[in-house]
Coordinates of C-alpha atoms in Angstrom, one line a residue:
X1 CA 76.3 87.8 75.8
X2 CA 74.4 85.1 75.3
X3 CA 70.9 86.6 75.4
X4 CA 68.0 87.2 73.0
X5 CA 66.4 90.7 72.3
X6 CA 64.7 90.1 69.9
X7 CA 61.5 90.8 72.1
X8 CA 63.3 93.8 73.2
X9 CA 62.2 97.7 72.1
X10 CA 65.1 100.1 70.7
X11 CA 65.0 102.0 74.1
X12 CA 65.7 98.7 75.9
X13 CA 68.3 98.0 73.6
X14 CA 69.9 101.0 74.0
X15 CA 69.3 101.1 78.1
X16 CA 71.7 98.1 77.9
X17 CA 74.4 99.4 75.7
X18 CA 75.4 102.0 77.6
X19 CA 75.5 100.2 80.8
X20 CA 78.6 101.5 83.4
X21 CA 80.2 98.1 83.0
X22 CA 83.5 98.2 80.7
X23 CA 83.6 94.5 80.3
X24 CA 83.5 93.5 76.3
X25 CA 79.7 92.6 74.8
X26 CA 79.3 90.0 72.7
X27 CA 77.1 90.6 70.0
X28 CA 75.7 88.0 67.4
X29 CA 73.5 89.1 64.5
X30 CA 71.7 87.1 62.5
X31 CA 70.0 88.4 59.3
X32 CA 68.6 85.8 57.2
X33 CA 70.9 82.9 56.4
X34 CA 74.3 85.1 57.3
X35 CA 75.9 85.5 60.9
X36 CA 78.2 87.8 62.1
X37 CA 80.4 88.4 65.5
X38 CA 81.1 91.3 66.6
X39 CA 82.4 92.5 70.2
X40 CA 81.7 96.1 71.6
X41 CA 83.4 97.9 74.5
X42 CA 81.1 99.9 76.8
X43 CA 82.3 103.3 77.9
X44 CA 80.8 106.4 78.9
X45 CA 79.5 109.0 76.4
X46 CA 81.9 111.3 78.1
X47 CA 84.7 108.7 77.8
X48 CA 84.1 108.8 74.3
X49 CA 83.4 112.6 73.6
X50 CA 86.9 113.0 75.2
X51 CA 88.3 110.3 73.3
X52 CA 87.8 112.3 70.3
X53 CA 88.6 115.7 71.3
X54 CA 85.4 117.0 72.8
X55 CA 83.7 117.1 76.5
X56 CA 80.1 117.9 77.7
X57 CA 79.1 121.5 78.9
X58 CA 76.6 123.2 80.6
X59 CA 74.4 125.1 77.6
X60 CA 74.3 128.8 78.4
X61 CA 70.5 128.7 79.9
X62 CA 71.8 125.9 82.0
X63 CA 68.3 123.8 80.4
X64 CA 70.8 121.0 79.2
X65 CA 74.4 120.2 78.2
X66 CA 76.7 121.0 74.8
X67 CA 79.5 120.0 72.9
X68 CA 82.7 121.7 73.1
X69 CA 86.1 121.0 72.5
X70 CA 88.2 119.8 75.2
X71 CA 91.0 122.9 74.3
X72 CA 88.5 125.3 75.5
X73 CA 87.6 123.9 78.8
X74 CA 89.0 125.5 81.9
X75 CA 92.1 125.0 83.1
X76 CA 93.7 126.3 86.0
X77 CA 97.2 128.6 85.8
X78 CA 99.8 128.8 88.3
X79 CA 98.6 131.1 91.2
X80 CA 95.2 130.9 90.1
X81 CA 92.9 129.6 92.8
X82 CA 92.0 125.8 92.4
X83 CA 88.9 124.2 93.8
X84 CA 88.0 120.6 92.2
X85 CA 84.9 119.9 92.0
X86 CA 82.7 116.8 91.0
X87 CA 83.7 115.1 93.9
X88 CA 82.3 112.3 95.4
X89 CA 82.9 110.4 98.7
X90 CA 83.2 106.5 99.1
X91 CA 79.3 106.4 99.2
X92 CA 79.0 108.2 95.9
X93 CA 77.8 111.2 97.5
X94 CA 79.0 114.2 96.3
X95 CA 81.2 116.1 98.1
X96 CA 82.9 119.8 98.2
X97 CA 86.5 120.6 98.2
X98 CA 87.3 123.1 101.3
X99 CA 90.8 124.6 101.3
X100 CA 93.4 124.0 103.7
X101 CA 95.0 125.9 106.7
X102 CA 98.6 125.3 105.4
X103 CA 99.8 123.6 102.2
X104 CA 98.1 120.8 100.4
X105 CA 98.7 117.9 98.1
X106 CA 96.1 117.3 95.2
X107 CA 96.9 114.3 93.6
X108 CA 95.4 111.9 91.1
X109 CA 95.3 108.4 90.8
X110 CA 93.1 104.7 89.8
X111 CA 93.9 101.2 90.8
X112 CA 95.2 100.2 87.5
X113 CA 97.9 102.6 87.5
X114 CA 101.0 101.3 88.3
X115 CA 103.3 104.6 88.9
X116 CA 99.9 105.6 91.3
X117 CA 100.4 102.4 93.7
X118 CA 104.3 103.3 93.7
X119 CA 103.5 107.2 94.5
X120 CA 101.0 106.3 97.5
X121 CA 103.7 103.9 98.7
X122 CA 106.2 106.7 98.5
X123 CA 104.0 109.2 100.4
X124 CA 103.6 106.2 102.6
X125 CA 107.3 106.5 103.3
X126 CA 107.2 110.1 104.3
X127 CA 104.5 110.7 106.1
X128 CA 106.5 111.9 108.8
X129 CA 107.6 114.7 107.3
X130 CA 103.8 115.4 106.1
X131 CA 102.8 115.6 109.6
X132 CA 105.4 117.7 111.0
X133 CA 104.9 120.1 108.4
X134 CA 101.0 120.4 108.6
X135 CA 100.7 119.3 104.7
X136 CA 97.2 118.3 103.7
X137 CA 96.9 115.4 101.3
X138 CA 94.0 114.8 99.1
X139 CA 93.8 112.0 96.5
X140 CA 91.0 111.6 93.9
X141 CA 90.6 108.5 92.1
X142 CA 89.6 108.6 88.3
X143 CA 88.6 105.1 88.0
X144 CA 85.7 104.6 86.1
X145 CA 83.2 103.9 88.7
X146 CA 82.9 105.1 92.1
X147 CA 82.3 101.6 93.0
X148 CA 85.5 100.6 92.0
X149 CA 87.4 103.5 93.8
X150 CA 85.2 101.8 96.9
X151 CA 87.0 98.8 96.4
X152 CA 90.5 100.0 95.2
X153 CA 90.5 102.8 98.2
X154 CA 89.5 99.8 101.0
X155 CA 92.4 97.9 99.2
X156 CA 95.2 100.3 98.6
X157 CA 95.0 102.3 101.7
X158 CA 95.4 105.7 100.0
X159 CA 97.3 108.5 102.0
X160 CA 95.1 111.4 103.0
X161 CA 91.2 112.6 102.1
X162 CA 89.9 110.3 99.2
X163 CA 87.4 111.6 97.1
X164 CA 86.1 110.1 93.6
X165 CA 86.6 112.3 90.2
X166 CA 84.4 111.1 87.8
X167 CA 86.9 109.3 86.0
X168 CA 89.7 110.6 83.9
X169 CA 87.4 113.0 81.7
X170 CA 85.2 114.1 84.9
X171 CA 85.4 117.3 86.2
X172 CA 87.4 117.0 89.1
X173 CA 90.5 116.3 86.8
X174 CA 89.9 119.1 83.6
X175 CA 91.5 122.0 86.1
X176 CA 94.4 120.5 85.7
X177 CA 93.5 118.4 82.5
X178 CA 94.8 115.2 84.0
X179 CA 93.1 113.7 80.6
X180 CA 96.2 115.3 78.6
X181 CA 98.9 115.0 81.7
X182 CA 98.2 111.3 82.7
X183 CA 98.4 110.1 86.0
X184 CA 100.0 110.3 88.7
X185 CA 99.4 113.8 88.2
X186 CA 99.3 116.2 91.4
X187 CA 98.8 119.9 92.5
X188 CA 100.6 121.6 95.3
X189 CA 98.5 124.4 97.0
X190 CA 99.4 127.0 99.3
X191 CA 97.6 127.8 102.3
X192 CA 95.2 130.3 100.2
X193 CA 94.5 127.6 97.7
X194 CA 96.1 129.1 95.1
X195 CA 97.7 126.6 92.7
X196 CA 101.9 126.2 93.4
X197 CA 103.2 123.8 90.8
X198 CA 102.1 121.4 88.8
X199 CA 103.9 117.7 88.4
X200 CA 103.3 114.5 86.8
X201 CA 105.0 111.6 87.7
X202 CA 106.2 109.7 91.0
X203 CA 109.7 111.6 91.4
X204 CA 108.5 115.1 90.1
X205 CA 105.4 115.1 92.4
X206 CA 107.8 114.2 95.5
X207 CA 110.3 116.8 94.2
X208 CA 107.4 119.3 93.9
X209 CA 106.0 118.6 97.4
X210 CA 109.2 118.5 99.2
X211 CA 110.4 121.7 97.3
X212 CA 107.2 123.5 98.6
X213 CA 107.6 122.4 102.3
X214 CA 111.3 123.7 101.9
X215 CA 110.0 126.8 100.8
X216 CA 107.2 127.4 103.3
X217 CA 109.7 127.0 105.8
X218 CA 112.0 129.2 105.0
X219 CA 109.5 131.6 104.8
X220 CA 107.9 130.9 108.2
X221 CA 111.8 131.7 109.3

C-alpha cells in the first residue's frame, strides 16, 4: 500500500499481515531488475482454517490451541440444551448467554446479508405477536469485527438482545454450524433451553417461530 519495509523485521512484517482489516493489500516486490504485483486479502487464521475444512481447539491440557477438523466440532441436536457462547456485547466485552423464561429466538445475521436485513424487517412486522406471547429474541451478528456489528447494529436497528459471534467461524455459530447452514440461520428454544427446530432462511425461520408460539399455546390450553 504504498509503503516501504524494507527497514522492517520479519515479526513486523508479519504483525501487519494479519491485521483485522479485510480490505485488499497491495504488495510490490522488487528483486533485482524484475517487479512484480501482487494483491493479498487479509482474513483471520480462523477464517482461513475454516475455509479449508479445519477450526482451532482447545489442546487437551488447555496450555494452547489445535487443529481439528470442522466435522468433529460440536454441534447441537434437537432437544439438546443450547447455550452459545463467545459472545460479545456492543463494547466488545464478552458476554454470557442466560436462558429464557418462555420461548426464544436465536438468530444469526451480518450487515452484508441481504435475506438478514429482510428477516429483521420481517420480525419488525410482528413484533406484536412477539410481545403478546412473551418470545425472547436474541440476534448475533457474524460480521467480521465487532466494530462493525457496532456500526451495522446502531444502523439496522436489530430486533431483540444483540450480541457479537466472532464471525461466521466463531464459536457462537458452530452449535448450530451456521458456517455450513449460512445465514439467516436461527434457533427456536423452549422455555428450558433446549433446542426446538432449526431453520435457515427468511420464510422457514418465521414458519418455525410462529409454529412454536402455536404450539406453546396450545399446550398452555
Amino acid at each position: 500500500d504504498g509503503e516501504s519495509v524494507q527497514s522492517w523485521s520479519f515479526q513486523q512484517v508479519i504483525e501487519y499481515l494479519i491485521r483485522d482489516e479485510p480490505l485488499p493489500l497491495r504488495i510490490a516486490i522488487l528483486r533485482s531488475s524484475e517487479s512484480l504485483s501482487v494483491e493479498l486479502v487479509r482474513a483471520r487464521l480462523s477464517d482461513i482454517a475454516a475455509g479449508t475444512g479445519f477450526r482451532y481447539a482447545p489442546s487437551a491440557d488447555s496450555t494452547g490451541y489445535l487443529i481439528a477438523p470442522l466435522s468433529e466440532s460440536d454441534s447441537v441436536s434437537i432437544g439438546e440444551a443450547f447455550r452459545p457462547t463467545g459472545l460479545f456485547d456492543a463494547h466488545c466485552d464478552e458476554m454470557q448467554f442466560v436462558p429464557g423464561q418462555g420461548l426464544t429466538l436465536v438468530y444469526y445475521w451480518a450487515e452484508w446479508c441481504g435475506p438478514c436485513k429482510l428477516l429483521i424487517k420481517e420480525l419488525d412486522g410482528i413484533s406484536q405477536l412477539v410481545v403478546d406471547s412473551e418470545v425472547r429474541l436474541v440476534g448475533i451478528n457474524v460480521d467480521r469485527t465487532c466494530q462493525t456489528f457496532e456500526t451495522s447494529a446502531l444502523s439496522l436497528l436489530p430486533p431483540g438482545e444483540q450480541y457479537w459471534g466472532g464471525g461466521m467461524y466463531g464459536v457462537a455459530a458452530q452449535g448450530l454450524r451456521v458456517y455450513m447452514r449460512g445465514i439467516p440461520t436461527a434457533a427456536v428454544l423452549d422455555r428450558n433451553g433446549n433446542l426446538l427446530n432449526v431453520a435457515t432462511g427468511v420464510g422457514p425461520i418465521l414458519e418455525s417461530l410462529k409454529g412454536a408460539i402455536h404450539q406453546s399455546r396450545e399446550q398452555s390450553n
